[in-house]
Short mmCIF file of C-alpha atoms in Angstrom, two decimals:
data_model
loop_
_atom_site.label_atom_id
_atom_site.label_comp_id
_atom_site.label_asym_id
_atom_site.label_seq_id
_atom_site.Cartn_x
_atom_site.Cartn_y
_atom_site.Cartn_z
CA MET A 1 0.02 0.12 -0.19
CA GLN A 2 1.47 3.80 -0.62
CA HIS A 3 1.89 5.78 1.72
CA ARG A 4 0.24 8.81 1.48
CA MET A 5 2.26 11.99 2.73
CA PRO A 6 0.14 14.60 5.12
CA LEU A 7 -1.28 17.10 3.77
CA THR A 8 0.41 19.99 6.41
CA ARG A 9 0.20 23.69 5.09
CA LEU A 10 -3.42 25.50 4.43
CA ASP A 11 -4.26 28.90 3.81
CA CYS A 12 -7.45 30.21 5.33
CA HIS A 13 -8.71 33.68 4.54
CA LEU A 14 -12.09 34.86 5.65
CA PHE A 15 -14.50 37.33 4.80
CA ARG A 16 -17.35 39.61 5.60
CA GLY A 17 -19.82 42.00 4.34
CA GLN A 18 -19.09 45.51 5.33
CA ARG A 19 -23.26 45.92 5.49
CA ALA A 20 -23.93 42.80 7.30
CA ALA A 21 -25.53 43.45 10.52
CA ALA A 22 -23.49 42.89 13.40
CA ASP A 23 -27.29 41.58 15.34
CA SER A 24 -28.28 38.61 13.06
CA SER A 25 -24.82 36.74 11.76
CA SER A 26 -21.37 35.66 12.88
CA PHE A 27 -18.86 32.85 12.74
CA VAL A 28 -15.82 31.85 13.84
CA ALA A 29 -12.49 29.58 13.13
CA PHE A 30 -9.78 28.00 14.83
CA ASN A 31 -7.11 25.43 15.53
CA PRO A 32 -8.75 23.05 17.72
CA LEU A 33 -5.21 20.79 18.23
CA CYS A 34 -3.23 23.70 17.38
CA ARG A 35 -1.95 21.16 14.24
CA PRO A 36 -0.58 21.82 10.70
CA ALA A 37 -3.37 21.95 8.62
CA GLN A 38 -6.44 21.08 11.46
CA MET A 39 -8.97 23.87 10.66
CA VAL A 40 -13.23 23.93 12.59
CA PHE A 41 -15.21 27.22 10.79
CA ALA A 42 -19.09 27.51 11.72
CA GLY A 43 -20.81 30.22 10.59
CA ALA A 44 -25.01 31.52 12.22
CA THR A 45 -27.42 33.64 10.77
CA ALA A 46 -30.62 34.99 12.66
CA ILE A 47 -33.23 33.42 10.41
CA ARG A 48 -36.07 36.15 11.98
CA ASP A 49 -35.68 40.00 12.45
CA SER A 50 -36.54 39.22 16.16
CA VAL A 51 -34.71 39.56 19.15
CA GLY A 52 -35.47 35.36 19.86
CA SER A 53 -33.99 34.51 16.30
CA GLN A 54 -30.80 36.97 17.52
CA VAL A 55 -30.31 35.38 20.76
CA ALA A 56 -30.13 31.98 19.00
CA TYR A 57 -27.51 32.04 16.50
CA ARG A 58 -25.56 33.28 18.80
CA LEU A 59 -25.93 30.66 21.35
CA ALA A 60 -26.18 28.12 18.42
CA LEU A 61 -22.06 29.49 17.60
CA ASP A 62 -21.16 28.96 20.89
CA TYR A 63 -22.07 25.84 21.86
CA PHE A 64 -21.28 24.14 19.13
CA VAL A 65 -17.67 25.10 19.42
CA SER A 66 -18.48 23.80 23.17
CA GLY A 67 -19.53 20.54 20.84
CA VAL A 68 -16.02 20.76 19.05
CA GLU A 69 -13.62 21.30 22.63
CA HIS A 70 -16.13 18.79 24.43
CA HIS A 71 -15.23 16.10 21.29
CA TYR A 72 -11.36 16.94 21.64
CA GLY A 73 -11.13 16.80 25.16
CA SER A 74 -13.39 12.96 25.49
CA SER A 75 -11.56 9.77 26.04
CA ALA A 76 -13.62 8.87 22.46
CA GLY A 77 -12.45 11.75 20.67
CA ALA A 78 -8.23 11.47 22.30
CA SER A 79 -7.96 7.55 21.58
CA ARG A 80 -9.61 7.87 17.72
CA PRO A 81 -6.92 7.73 14.71
CA LEU A 82 -7.37 12.06 13.69
CA GLY A 83 -8.86 12.36 9.89
CA ASP A 84 -11.07 8.96 9.70
CA GLU A 85 -14.63 9.78 8.51
CA GLU A 86 -16.53 8.19 10.72
CA GLY A 87 -14.85 9.93 14.06
CA THR A 88 -14.58 13.25 12.11
CA VAL A 89 -18.21 13.20 11.14
CA ALA A 90 -19.35 11.84 14.55
CA LEU A 91 -17.83 15.12 15.92
CA LEU A 92 -19.45 17.60 13.56
CA GLU A 93 -23.01 15.53 14.91
CA GLU A 94 -22.10 15.94 17.70
CA ALA A 95 -21.19 20.00 17.61
CA PHE A 96 -25.11 20.31 16.15
CA ARG A 97 -26.72 18.71 17.95
CA ARG A 98 -24.95 20.28 21.25
CA ALA A 99 -25.78 23.66 19.64
CA ASN A 100 -29.89 22.69 18.69
CA THR A 101 -29.95 21.30 22.25
CA SER A 102 -29.20 23.85 23.98
CA VAL A 103 -31.52 26.50 21.82
CA TYR A 104 -34.11 24.65 21.80
CA GLY A 105 -34.13 24.50 26.07
CA PHE A 106 -33.10 27.99 26.30
CA GLY A 107 -35.93 29.09 24.16
CA HIS A 108 -38.74 26.68 25.67
CA LYS A 109 -37.69 27.55 29.31
CA LEU A 110 -38.43 31.70 28.28
CA ALA A 111 -41.70 30.10 26.63
CA ALA A 112 -40.48 30.57 23.14
CA GLY A 113 -40.41 27.52 21.75
CA GLY A 114 -39.91 27.19 18.19
CA ARG A 115 -39.27 31.26 17.75
CA MET A 116 -36.06 31.17 18.45
CA ALA A 117 -34.39 29.02 15.56
CA ALA A 118 -31.40 29.93 13.72
CA SER A 119 -28.88 28.71 10.50
CA LEU A 120 -25.88 27.16 11.83
CA LEU A 121 -22.85 25.68 8.98
CA GLY A 122 -19.86 24.05 10.03
CA VAL A 123 -16.99 22.29 8.68
CA VAL A 124 -14.50 20.30 10.40
CA ILE A 125 -10.72 19.85 8.23
CA GLU A 126 -8.59 17.34 10.00
CA GLY A 127 -5.93 15.40 8.70
CA ARG A 128 -6.83 14.64 4.72
CA ARG A 129 -10.60 14.62 5.57
CA LEU A 130 -12.73 17.34 5.14
CA ALA A 131 -16.70 17.22 6.80
CA THR A 132 -19.39 19.83 6.10
CA GLY A 133 -22.65 20.26 7.80
CA ARG A 134 -25.63 22.20 7.55
CA VAL A 135 -28.88 22.86 9.67
CA GLY A 136 -31.00 25.81 7.75
CA ASN A 137 -28.63 27.82 5.01
CA GLY A 138 -25.75 28.47 3.76
CA SER A 139 -23.07 26.14 0.49
CA VAL A 140 -20.18 24.87 0.76
CA TYR A 141 -17.91 23.61 -2.41
CA LEU A 142 -15.22 22.03 -3.12
CA PHE A 143 -12.02 22.72 -6.02
CA ARG A 144 -10.58 20.16 -7.71
CA ASN A 145 -8.58 19.32 -10.91
CA GLY A 146 -10.54 22.01 -12.69
CA GLU A 147 -14.04 20.90 -11.91
CA LEU A 148 -16.29 22.33 -9.26
CA PHE A 149 -18.40 19.98 -7.10
CA PRO A 150 -21.25 21.39 -4.61
CA PHE A 151 -21.66 19.84 -0.99
CA PHE A 152 -25.37 19.99 -0.78
CA GLU A 153 -28.20 21.47 -2.84
CA ALA A 154 -29.01 25.08 -3.25
CA PRO A 155 -32.82 25.56 -2.52
CA GLU A 156 -34.75 26.77 -5.40
CA GLY A 157 -34.15 30.34 -6.70
CA GLY A 158 -30.63 30.64 -5.09
CA GLU A 159 -28.96 33.73 -3.99
CA SER A 160 -32.12 35.60 -5.70
CA ALA A 161 -34.74 33.52 -3.57
CA VAL A 162 -33.59 33.45 -0.22
CA GLY A 163 -30.18 35.87 1.38
CA ASP A 164 -28.95 36.10 4.64
CA ALA A 165 -30.47 36.37 7.95
CA LYS A 166 -33.31 38.64 7.75
CA GLU A 167 -34.37 38.55 3.64
CA GLN A 168 -35.48 34.84 4.52
CA PRO A 169 -38.80 34.77 4.80
CA ASP A 170 -40.79 32.38 7.25
CA GLU A 171 -42.29 30.89 4.08
CA TYR A 172 -39.35 29.44 3.62
CA GLU A 173 -38.48 27.60 6.70
CA SER A 174 -42.09 25.65 6.82
CA ARG A 175 -41.25 24.38 3.44
CA ASN A 176 -37.82 23.55 3.96
CA ARG A 177 -35.75 21.95 6.46
CA SER A 178 -35.44 22.94 10.04
CA PHE A 179 -33.06 25.19 11.69
CA ILE A 180 -31.52 25.16 15.22
CA GLY A 181 -33.06 25.29 17.80
CA SER A 182 -36.90 25.43 16.08
CA ASN A 183 -37.32 21.01 16.80
CA ALA A 184 -36.46 19.00 19.70
CA LEU A 185 -34.79 16.46 16.98
CA ILE A 186 -32.91 17.91 13.97
CA ASP A 187 -32.23 16.66 10.76
CA ILE A 188 -27.85 17.69 9.65
CA GLU A 189 -27.81 17.80 6.03
CA VAL A 190 -23.55 16.05 6.13
CA ALA A 191 -20.98 15.22 3.44
CA SER A 192 -17.20 13.90 3.87
CA VAL A 193 -14.34 13.84 1.28
CA GLU A 194 -10.91 13.20 1.24
CA LEU A 195 -8.74 15.87 0.57
CA GLU A 196 -5.84 15.92 -2.49
CA PRO A 197 -3.62 18.34 -2.34
CA GLU A 198 -4.60 21.87 -4.91
CA ASP A 199 -7.74 21.42 -3.49
CA VAL A 200 -10.17 25.01 -2.56
CA VAL A 201 -13.15 24.51 -0.06
CA CYS A 202 -14.76 27.44 0.13
CA VAL A 203 -17.92 28.52 2.14
CA PHE A 204 -20.78 30.83 1.77
CA SER A 205 -23.61 32.15 4.08
CA ARG A 206 -26.03 31.77 1.00
CA PRO A 207 -27.22 29.50 -1.71
CA LEU A 208 -25.52 30.55 -4.87
CA THR A 209 -27.21 30.48 -8.30
CA THR A 210 -26.06 29.17 -11.84
CA LEU A 211 -24.60 32.34 -12.44
CA ASN A 212 -22.92 32.14 -8.97
CA GLU A 213 -21.34 29.19 -9.51
CA THR A 214 -19.99 29.75 -12.97
CA LEU A 215 -18.23 32.74 -11.38
CA LEU A 216 -16.95 31.25 -8.66
CA PHE A 217 -15.42 28.20 -11.11
CA GLU A 218 -13.61 30.94 -13.17
CA PHE A 219 -12.43 32.93 -10.12
CA LEU A 220 -10.76 29.88 -8.65
CA ASP A 221 -9.40 28.36 -11.97
CA THR A 222 -7.52 31.39 -12.52
CA LEU A 223 -6.29 31.12 -9.05
CA ARG A 224 -5.34 27.38 -9.28
CA ALA A 225 -3.59 28.22 -12.18
CA GLY A 226 -0.77 30.53 -10.55
CA HIS A 227 -0.75 27.95 -7.50
CA ASP A 228 0.23 28.97 -3.97
CA ALA A 229 1.71 32.34 -5.13
CA ALA A 230 -1.48 33.48 -6.44
CA VAL A 231 -3.62 33.23 -3.13
CA GLY A 232 -2.82 36.87 -1.19
CA ALA A 233 -4.41 37.85 1.26
CA GLY A 234 -7.63 39.40 -0.52
CA VAL A 235 -8.01 36.11 -2.02
CA ALA A 236 -11.64 36.24 -0.16
CA GLU A 237 -12.44 39.49 -0.73
CA GLN A 238 -11.97 39.59 -4.19
CA LEU A 239 -14.10 36.13 -4.81
CA CYS A 240 -16.81 37.76 -3.21
CA ALA A 241 -16.53 40.90 -5.50
CA GLU A 242 -16.63 38.52 -8.30
CA VAL A 243 -18.96 35.79 -7.44
CA PHE A 244 -21.77 37.62 -5.86
CA THR A 245 -24.28 41.29 -7.14
CA GLU A 246 -23.80 42.47 -3.61
CA PRO A 247 -21.28 41.30 -1.55
CA ASP A 248 -21.21 44.00 1.34
CA THR A 249 -24.54 41.95 2.38
CA LEU A 250 -22.57 38.63 3.00
CA SER A 251 -22.76 37.16 6.79
CA PHE A 252 -19.61 35.53 5.63
CA ALA A 253 -17.54 33.34 3.60
CA MET A 254 -13.93 31.34 3.99
CA VAL A 255 -12.00 30.11 1.20
CA ALA A 256 -9.83 27.48 2.32
CA CYS A 257 -6.46 26.83 0.57
CA ILE A 258 -5.17 22.97 0.32
CA GLY A 259 -0.92 22.53 0.25
CA PRO A 260 1.00 19.85 -1.05
CA GLU A 261 2.38 16.86 -0.12
CA ALA A 262 4.45 17.91 2.23
CA ILE A 263 5.88 17.93 5.79
CA PHE A 264 6.64 21.32 7.07
CA CYS A 265 9.05 21.16 9.86
CA SER A 266 8.29 23.49 13.43
CA GLN A 267 12.12 24.43 12.99
CA VAL A 268 15.28 24.98 11.59
CA VAL A 269 17.80 21.58 11.12
CA PRO A 270 21.04 23.17 11.23
CA GLU A 271 23.61 23.24 8.30
CA ASP A 272 26.06 20.56 8.91
#
């Protein structure tokens, strides 16, 4: 069996529109194990223009992060091999359920059951494994070898039908999947893939239209044509400006560029 070198380089770029409402969405990206090419990203948005939904998205994000930390601190999380598909997906599902239980329970304590609801999207990169999940809105794409792959199906109408947070009508909620806090049990859409060198992962707080996807492909194809030399600090902002008609209202976006198969030393090896 051929040994596969670890993917130890990951360039993460984040973007938030200048007109994105501070009281209706937020996101977080962190390295829970402080290891190369490890990352957890989560973004949450309020689905209604109400105090309850604004509290719900904050709680969802906080408890998602605590769920990730709890998993890695548990005996099961500490003993499992990093990057295995089953364990990485289990980590993601545990974090989502912890977020939902907390928001749902808090809502019922305040007699606000069903009115405290939020959209939550999460991504875990661990070893060579990427796992992503969502409850509500958002989109995730993988660009590999000149092809663009969506992880989730977009709702009918794409960006024009459903934007971020307050633009989302109750009609959409009633005919689509549940949201964090809206029910005691939730359906988590989960997808997982083994990463390859030079992959690019893109995360957005809203779904994309066919035109958005075409523009995204063109930008990433040009970006990867120059490999790592073309990946600058403002790549996420540039991408969103090319893909969306109103990028300044985007709640969050993340671009993760995977490096080559290589081992990066933690210190300089002295010459003889």
